[in-house]
Short mmCIF file of C-alpha atoms and ligand atoms in Angstrom, two decimals:
data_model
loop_
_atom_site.label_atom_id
_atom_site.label_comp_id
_atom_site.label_asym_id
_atom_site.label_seq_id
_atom_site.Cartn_x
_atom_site.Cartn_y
_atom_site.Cartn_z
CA UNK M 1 -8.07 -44.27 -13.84
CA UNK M 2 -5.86 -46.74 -15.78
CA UNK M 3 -4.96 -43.82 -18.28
CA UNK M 4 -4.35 -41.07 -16.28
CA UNK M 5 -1.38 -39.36 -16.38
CA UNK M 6 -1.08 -38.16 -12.59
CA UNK M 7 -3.02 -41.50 -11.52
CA UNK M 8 0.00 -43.38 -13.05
CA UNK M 9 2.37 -40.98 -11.54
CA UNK M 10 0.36 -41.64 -7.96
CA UNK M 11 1.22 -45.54 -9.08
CA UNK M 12 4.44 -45.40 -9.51
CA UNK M 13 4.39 -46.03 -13.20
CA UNK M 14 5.83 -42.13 -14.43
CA UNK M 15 8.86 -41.51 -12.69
CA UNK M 16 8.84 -38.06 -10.94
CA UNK M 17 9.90 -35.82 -8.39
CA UNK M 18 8.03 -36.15 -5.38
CA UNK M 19 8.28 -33.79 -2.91
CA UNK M 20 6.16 -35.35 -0.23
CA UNK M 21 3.79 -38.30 0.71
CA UNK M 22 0.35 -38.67 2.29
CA UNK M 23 -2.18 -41.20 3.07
CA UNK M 24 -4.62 -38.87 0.61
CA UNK M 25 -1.86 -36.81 -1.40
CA UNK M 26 1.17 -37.01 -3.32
CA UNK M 27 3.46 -33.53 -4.05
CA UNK M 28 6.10 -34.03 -7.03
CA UNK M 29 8.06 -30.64 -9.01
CA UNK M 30 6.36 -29.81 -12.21
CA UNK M 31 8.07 -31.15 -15.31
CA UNK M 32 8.06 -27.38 -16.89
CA UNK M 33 8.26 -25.32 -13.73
CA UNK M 34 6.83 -21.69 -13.99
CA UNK M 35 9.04 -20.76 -10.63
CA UNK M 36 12.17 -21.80 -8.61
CA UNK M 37 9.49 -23.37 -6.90
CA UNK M 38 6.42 -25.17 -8.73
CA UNK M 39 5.32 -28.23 -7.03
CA UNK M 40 2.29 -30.45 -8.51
CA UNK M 41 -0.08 -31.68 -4.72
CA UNK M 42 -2.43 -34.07 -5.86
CA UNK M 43 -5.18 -36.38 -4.52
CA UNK M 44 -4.28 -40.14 -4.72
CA UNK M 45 -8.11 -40.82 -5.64
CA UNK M 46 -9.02 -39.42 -8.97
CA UNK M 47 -11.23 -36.65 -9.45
CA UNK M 48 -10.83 -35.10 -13.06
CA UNK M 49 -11.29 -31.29 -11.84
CA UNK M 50 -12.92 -28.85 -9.01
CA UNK M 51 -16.11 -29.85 -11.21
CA UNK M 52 -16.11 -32.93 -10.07
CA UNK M 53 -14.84 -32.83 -6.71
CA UNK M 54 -17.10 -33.28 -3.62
CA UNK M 55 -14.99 -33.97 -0.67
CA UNK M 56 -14.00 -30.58 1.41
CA UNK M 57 -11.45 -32.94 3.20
CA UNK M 58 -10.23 -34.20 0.17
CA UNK M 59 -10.12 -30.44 -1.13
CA UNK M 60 -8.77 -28.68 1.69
CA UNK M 61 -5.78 -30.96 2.51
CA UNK M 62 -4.16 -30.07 -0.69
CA UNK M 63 -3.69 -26.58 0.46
CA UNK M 64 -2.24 -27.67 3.98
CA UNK M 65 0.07 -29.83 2.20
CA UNK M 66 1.25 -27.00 0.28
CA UNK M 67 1.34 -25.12 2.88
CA UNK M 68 3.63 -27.45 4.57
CA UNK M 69 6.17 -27.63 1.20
CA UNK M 70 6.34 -23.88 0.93
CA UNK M 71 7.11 -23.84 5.01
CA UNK M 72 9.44 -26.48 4.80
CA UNK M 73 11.61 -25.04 1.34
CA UNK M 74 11.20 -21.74 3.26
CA UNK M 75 9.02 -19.47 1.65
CA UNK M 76 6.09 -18.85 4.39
CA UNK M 77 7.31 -15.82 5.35
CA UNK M 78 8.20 -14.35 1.94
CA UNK M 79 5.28 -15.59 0.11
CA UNK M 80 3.88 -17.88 -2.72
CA UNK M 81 0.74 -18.92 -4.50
CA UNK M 82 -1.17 -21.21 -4.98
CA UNK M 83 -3.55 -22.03 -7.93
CA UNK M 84 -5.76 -24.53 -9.39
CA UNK M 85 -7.01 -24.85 -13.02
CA UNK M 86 -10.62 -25.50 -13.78
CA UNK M 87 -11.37 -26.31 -17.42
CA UNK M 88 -9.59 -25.46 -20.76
CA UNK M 89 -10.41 -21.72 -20.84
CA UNK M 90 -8.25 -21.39 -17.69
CA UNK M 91 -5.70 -23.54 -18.98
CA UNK M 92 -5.78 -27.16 -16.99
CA UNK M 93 -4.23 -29.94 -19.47
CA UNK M 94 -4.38 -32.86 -16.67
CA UNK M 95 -7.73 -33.54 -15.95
CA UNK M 96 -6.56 -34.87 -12.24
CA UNK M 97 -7.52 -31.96 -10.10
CA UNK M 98 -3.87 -30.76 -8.67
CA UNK M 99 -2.85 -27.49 -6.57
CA UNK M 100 0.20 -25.63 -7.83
CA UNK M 101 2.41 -24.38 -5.44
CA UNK M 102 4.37 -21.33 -6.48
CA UNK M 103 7.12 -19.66 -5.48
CA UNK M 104 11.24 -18.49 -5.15
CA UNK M 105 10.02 -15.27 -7.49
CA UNK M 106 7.96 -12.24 -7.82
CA UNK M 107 4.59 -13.34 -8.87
CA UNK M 108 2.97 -10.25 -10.56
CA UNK M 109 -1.36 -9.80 -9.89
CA UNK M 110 -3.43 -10.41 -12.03
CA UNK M 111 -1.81 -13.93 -13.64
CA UNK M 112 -2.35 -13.95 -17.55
P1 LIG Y 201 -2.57 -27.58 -15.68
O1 LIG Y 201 -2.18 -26.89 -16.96
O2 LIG Y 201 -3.49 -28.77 -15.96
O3 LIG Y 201 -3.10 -26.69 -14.61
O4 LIG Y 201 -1.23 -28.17 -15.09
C1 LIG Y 201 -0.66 -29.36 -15.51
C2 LIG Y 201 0.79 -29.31 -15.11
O5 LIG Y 201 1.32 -30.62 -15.19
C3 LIG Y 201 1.65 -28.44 -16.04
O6 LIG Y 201 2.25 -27.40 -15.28
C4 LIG Y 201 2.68 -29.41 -16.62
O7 LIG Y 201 3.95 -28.84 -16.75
C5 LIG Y 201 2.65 -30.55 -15.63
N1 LIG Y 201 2.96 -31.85 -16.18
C6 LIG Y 201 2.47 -32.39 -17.32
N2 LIG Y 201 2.95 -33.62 -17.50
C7 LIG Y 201 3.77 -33.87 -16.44
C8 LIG Y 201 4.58 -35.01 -16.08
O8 LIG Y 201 4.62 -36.04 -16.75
N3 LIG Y 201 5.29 -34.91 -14.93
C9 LIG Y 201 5.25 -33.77 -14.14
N4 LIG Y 201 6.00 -33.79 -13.03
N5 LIG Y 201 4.50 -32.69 -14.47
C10 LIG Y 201 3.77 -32.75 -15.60
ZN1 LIG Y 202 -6.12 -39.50 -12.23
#
């Protein structure tokens, strides 16, 4: 999508902070981190939100990829979260589905 903001960032065309690289995915820190830790994993194809999406593969390696960030910057064992945003009501701005990976602080249940 020529106007998307985490297709351009997939392109190369938005600097930012990537984290990690996959044939399907791309990880990069979130601009306004919520945590010590708050990593963006995206799909390189576009799909605007979970509404849309329709490949499990697609889906599912976005959580092993975070799961591989969160081993790697060494939270596995103390814990993190994970979270995607479907729609306005629960908050998603960038309609790009994307997983956020949280963690390096306590995160209190239920989120606001
Ligand atoms: P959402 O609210 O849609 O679930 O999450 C969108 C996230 O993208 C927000 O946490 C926001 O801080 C982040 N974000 C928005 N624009 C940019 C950007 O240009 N670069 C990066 N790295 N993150 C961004
Ligand atoms: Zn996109």
């Amino acid at each position: 999508m020529d106007d998307c903001l985490f297709c351009r960032i997939v392109r190369g065309e938005i600097p930012a902070t990537l984290v990690a690289e996959t044939d399907d995915c791309v990880a990069f820190r979130d601009v306004n981190p919520q945590a010590p830790l708050h990593v963006l994993v995206i799909p390189r194809a576009h799909v605007a939100s979970l509404n849309e999406a329709a490949d499990a593969a697609q889906i599912g390696k976005l959580s092993l990829l975070a799961a591989e960030i969160a081993r790697r910057e060494g939270h596995a064992e103390s814990g993190y979260r994970t979270v995607v945003n479907t729609g306005a009501a629960a908050g998603q701005t960038v309609f790009h589905v994307h997983l956020h990976l949280l963690a390096g602080r306590e995160l209190r249940w239920p989120p606001g």
